[in-house]
PDB file of C-alpha atoms in Angstrom:
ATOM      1  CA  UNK O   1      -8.562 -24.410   4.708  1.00  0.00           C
ATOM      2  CA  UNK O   2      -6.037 -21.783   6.146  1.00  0.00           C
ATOM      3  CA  UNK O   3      -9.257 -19.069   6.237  1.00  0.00           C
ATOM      4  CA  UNK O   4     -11.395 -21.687   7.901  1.00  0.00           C
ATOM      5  CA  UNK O   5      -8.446 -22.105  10.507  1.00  0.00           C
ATOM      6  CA  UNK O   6      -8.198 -18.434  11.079  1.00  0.00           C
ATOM      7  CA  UNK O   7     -12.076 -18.501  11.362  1.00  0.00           C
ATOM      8  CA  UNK O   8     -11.360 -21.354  14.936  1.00  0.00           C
ATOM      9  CA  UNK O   9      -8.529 -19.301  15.790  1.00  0.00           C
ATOM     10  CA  UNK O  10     -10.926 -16.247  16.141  1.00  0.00           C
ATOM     11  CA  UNK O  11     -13.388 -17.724  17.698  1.00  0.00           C
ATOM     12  CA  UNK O  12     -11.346 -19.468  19.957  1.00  0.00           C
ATOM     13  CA  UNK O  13      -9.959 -16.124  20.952  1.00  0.00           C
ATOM     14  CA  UNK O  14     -13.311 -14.652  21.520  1.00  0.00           C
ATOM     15  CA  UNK O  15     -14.272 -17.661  23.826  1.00  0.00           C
ATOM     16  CA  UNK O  16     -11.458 -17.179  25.694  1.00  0.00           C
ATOM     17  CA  UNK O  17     -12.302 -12.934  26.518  1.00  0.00           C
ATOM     18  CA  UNK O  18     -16.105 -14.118  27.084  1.00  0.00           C
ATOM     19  CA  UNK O  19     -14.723 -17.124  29.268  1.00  0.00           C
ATOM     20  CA  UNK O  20     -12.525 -14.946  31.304  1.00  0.00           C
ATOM     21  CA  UNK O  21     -15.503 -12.147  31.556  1.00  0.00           C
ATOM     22  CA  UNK O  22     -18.068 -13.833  32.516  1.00  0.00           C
ATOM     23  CA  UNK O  23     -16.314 -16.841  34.278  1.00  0.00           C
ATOM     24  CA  UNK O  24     -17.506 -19.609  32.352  1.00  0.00           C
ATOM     25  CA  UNK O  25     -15.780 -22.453  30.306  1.00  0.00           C
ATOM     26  CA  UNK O  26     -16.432 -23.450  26.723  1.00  0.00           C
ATOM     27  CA  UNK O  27     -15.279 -26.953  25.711  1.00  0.00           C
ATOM     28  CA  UNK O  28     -13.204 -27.425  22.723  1.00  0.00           C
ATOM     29  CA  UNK O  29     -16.131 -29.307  20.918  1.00  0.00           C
ATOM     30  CA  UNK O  30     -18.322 -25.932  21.309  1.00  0.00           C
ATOM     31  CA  UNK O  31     -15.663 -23.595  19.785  1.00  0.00           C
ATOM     32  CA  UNK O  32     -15.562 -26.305  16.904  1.00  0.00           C
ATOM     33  CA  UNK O  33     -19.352 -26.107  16.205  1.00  0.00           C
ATOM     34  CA  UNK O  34     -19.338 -22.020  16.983  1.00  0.00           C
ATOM     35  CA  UNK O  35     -16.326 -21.730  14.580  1.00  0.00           C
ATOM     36  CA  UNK O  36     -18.101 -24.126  11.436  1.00  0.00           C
ATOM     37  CA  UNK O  37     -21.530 -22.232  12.195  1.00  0.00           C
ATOM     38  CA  UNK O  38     -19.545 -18.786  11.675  1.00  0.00           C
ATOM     39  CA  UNK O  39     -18.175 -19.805   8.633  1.00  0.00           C
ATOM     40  CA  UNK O  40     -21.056 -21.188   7.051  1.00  0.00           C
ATOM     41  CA  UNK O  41     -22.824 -17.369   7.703  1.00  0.00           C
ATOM     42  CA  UNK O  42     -19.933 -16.122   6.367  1.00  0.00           C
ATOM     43  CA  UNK O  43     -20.247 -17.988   2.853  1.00  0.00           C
ATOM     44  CA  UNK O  44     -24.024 -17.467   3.191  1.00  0.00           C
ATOM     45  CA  UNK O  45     -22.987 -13.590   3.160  1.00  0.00           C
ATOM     46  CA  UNK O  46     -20.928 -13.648   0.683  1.00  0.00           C
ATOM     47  CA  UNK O  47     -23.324 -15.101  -1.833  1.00  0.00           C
ATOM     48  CA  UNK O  48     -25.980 -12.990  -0.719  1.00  0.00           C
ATOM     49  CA  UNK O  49     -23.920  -9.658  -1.469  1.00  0.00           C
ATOM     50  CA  UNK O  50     -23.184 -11.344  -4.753  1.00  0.00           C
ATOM     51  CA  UNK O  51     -26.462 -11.809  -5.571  1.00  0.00           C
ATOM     52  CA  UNK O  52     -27.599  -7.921  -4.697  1.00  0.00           C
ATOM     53  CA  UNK O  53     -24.923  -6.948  -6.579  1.00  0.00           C
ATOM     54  CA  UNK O  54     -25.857  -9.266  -9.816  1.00  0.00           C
ATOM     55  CA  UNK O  55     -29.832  -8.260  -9.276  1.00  0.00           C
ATOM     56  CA  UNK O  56     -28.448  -4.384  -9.703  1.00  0.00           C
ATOM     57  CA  UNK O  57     -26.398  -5.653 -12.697  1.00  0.00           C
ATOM     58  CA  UNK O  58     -23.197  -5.074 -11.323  1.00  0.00           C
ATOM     59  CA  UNK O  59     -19.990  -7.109 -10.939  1.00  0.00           C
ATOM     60  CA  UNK O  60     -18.846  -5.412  -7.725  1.00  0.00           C
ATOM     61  CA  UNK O  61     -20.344  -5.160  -4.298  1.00  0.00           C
ATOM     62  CA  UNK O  62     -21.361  -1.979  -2.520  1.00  0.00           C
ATOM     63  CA  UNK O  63     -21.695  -0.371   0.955  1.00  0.00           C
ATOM     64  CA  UNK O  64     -25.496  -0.435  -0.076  1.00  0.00           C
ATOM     65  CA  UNK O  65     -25.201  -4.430  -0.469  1.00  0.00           C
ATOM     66  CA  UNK O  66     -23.404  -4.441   2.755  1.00  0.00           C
ATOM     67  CA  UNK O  67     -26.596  -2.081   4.514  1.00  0.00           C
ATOM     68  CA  UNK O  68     -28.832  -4.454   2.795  1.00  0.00           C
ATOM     69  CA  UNK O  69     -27.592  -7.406   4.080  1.00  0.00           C
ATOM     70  CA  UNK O  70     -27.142  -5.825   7.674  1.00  0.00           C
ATOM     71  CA  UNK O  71     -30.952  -4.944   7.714  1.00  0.00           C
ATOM     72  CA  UNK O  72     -32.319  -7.231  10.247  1.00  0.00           C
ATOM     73  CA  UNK O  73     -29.997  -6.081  12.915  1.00  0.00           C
ATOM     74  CA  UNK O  74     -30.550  -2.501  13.797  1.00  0.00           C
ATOM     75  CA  UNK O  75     -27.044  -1.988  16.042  1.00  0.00           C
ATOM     76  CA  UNK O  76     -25.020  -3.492  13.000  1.00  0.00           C
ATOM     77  CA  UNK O  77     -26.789  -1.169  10.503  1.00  0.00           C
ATOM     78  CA  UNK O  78     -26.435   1.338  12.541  1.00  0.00           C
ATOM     79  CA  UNK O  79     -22.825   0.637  12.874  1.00  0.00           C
ATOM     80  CA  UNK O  80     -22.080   0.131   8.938  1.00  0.00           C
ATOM     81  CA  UNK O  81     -24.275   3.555   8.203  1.00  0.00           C
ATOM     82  CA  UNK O  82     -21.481   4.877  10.243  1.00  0.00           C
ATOM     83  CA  UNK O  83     -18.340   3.588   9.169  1.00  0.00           C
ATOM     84  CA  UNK O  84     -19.500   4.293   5.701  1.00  0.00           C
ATOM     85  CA  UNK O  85     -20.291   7.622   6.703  1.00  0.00           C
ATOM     86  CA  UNK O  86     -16.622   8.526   8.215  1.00  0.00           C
ATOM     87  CA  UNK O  87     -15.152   6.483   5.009  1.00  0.00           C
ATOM     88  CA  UNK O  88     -16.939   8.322   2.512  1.00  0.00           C
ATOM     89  CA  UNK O  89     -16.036  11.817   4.423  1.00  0.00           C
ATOM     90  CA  UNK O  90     -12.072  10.931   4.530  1.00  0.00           C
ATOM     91  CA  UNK O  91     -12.558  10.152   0.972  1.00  0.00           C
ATOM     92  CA  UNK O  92     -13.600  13.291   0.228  1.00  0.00           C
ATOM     93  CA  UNK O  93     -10.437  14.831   2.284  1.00  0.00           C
ATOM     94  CA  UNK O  94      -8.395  12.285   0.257  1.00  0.00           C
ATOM     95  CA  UNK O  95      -9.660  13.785  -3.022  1.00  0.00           C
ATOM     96  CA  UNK O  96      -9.186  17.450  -2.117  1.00  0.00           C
ATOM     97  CA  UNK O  97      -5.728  17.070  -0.853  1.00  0.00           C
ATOM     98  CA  UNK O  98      -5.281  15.843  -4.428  1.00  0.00           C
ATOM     99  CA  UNK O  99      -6.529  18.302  -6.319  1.00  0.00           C
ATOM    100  CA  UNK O 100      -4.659  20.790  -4.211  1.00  0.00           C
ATOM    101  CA  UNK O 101      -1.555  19.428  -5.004  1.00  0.00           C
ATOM    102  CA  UNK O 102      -1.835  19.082  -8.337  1.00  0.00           C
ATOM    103  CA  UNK O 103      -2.907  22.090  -8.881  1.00  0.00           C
ATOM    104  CA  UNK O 104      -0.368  23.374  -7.670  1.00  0.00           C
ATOM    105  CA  UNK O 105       2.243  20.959  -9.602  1.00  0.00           C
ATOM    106  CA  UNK O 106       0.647  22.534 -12.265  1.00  0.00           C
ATOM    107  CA  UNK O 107       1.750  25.991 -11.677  1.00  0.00           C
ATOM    108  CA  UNK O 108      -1.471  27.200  -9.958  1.00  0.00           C
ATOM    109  CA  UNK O 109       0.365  28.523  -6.959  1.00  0.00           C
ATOM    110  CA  UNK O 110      -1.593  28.768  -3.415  1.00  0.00           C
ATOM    111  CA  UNK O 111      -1.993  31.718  -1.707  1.00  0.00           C
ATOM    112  CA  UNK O 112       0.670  31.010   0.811  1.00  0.00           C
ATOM    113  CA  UNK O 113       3.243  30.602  -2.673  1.00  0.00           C
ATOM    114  CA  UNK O 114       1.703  33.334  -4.111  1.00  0.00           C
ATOM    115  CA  UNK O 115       2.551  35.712  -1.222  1.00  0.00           C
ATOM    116  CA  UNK O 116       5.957  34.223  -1.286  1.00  0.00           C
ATOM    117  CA  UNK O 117       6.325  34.701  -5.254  1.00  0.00           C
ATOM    118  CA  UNK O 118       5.486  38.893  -4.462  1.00  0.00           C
ATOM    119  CA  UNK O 119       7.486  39.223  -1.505  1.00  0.00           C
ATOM    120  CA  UNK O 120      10.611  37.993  -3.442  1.00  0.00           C
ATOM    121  CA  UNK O 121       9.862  40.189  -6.232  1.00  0.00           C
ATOM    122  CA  UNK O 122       9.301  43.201  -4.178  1.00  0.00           C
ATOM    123  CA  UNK O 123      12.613  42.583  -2.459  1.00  0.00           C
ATOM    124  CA  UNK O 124      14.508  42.296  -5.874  1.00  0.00           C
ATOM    125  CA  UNK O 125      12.620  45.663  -7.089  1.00  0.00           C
ATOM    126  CA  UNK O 126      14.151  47.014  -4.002  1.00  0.00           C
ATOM    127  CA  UNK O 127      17.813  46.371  -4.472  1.00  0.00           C
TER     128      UNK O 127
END
C-alpha cells in the first residue's frame, strides 16, 4: 500500500512538471488511472525479470535481464547499456583500490613507501 502511494505521489509530481511545461491541466481522476497503470507495468516487470532469471536457472536478476526487458525501447536500452557500462567501470576502480590497500596492509609497500623506507635508512647510515 505505502509503495503504491509513493507510486501516485510520483506521478502526481511528474504531472505537475509536465502541467507547468506545457501549460496543461491533468485532473485528479487521470493521475489516479496514470498512477494504477504504472504500477501494474511495474509488477508486470518484475515478474518478467523473474522469469529470465528462472529460464537461465538463476535465483537473482541481472543487468542482462534488465537489457532484455528494455529491448523494445531503443533510448531506454541505450540508456541501461550505459549506466551498466559506467557501473561496471567504477566497479573495477572499487576493486583495485582494494587490492592496493591490502596489499599494502600486508607489507607489500608502494613505491611512494618504498622510497620513504630507503630515504630513512640512508639518513640513519649517515649519522
Amino acid at each position: 500500500q505505502r509503495l503504491k502511494a509513493a507510486v501516485h505521489y510520483t506521478v502526481g509530481c511528474l504531472c505537475q512538471d509536465v502541467a507547468e511545461d506545457k501549460d496543461v491541466q491533468f485532473s485528479k481522476q487521470t493521475i489516479a488511472a496514470i498512477s494504477e497503470i504504472t504500477f501494474r507495468q511495474c509488477e508486470n516487470f518484475a515478474k518478467d525479470l523473474e522469469m529470465f532469471a528462472r529460464h537461465a536457472k538463476r535465483s537473482t536478476v541481472t543487468t542482462e535481464d534488465v537489457k532484455l526487458l528494455a529491448r523494445r525501447s531503443n533510448s531506454l536500452l541505450k540508456y541501461i547499456t550505459q549506466k551498466s557500462e559506467e557501473l561496471a567501470s567504477s566497479n573495477m576502480e572499487q576493486k583495485e583500490k582494494k587490492k592496493k590497500k591490502s596489499s599494502a596492509a600486508k607489507g607489500g609497500r608502494t613505491s611512494g613507501e618504498q622510497e620513504a623506507a630507503v630515504t630513512e635508512s640512508e639518513d640513519s647510515n649517515m649519522a
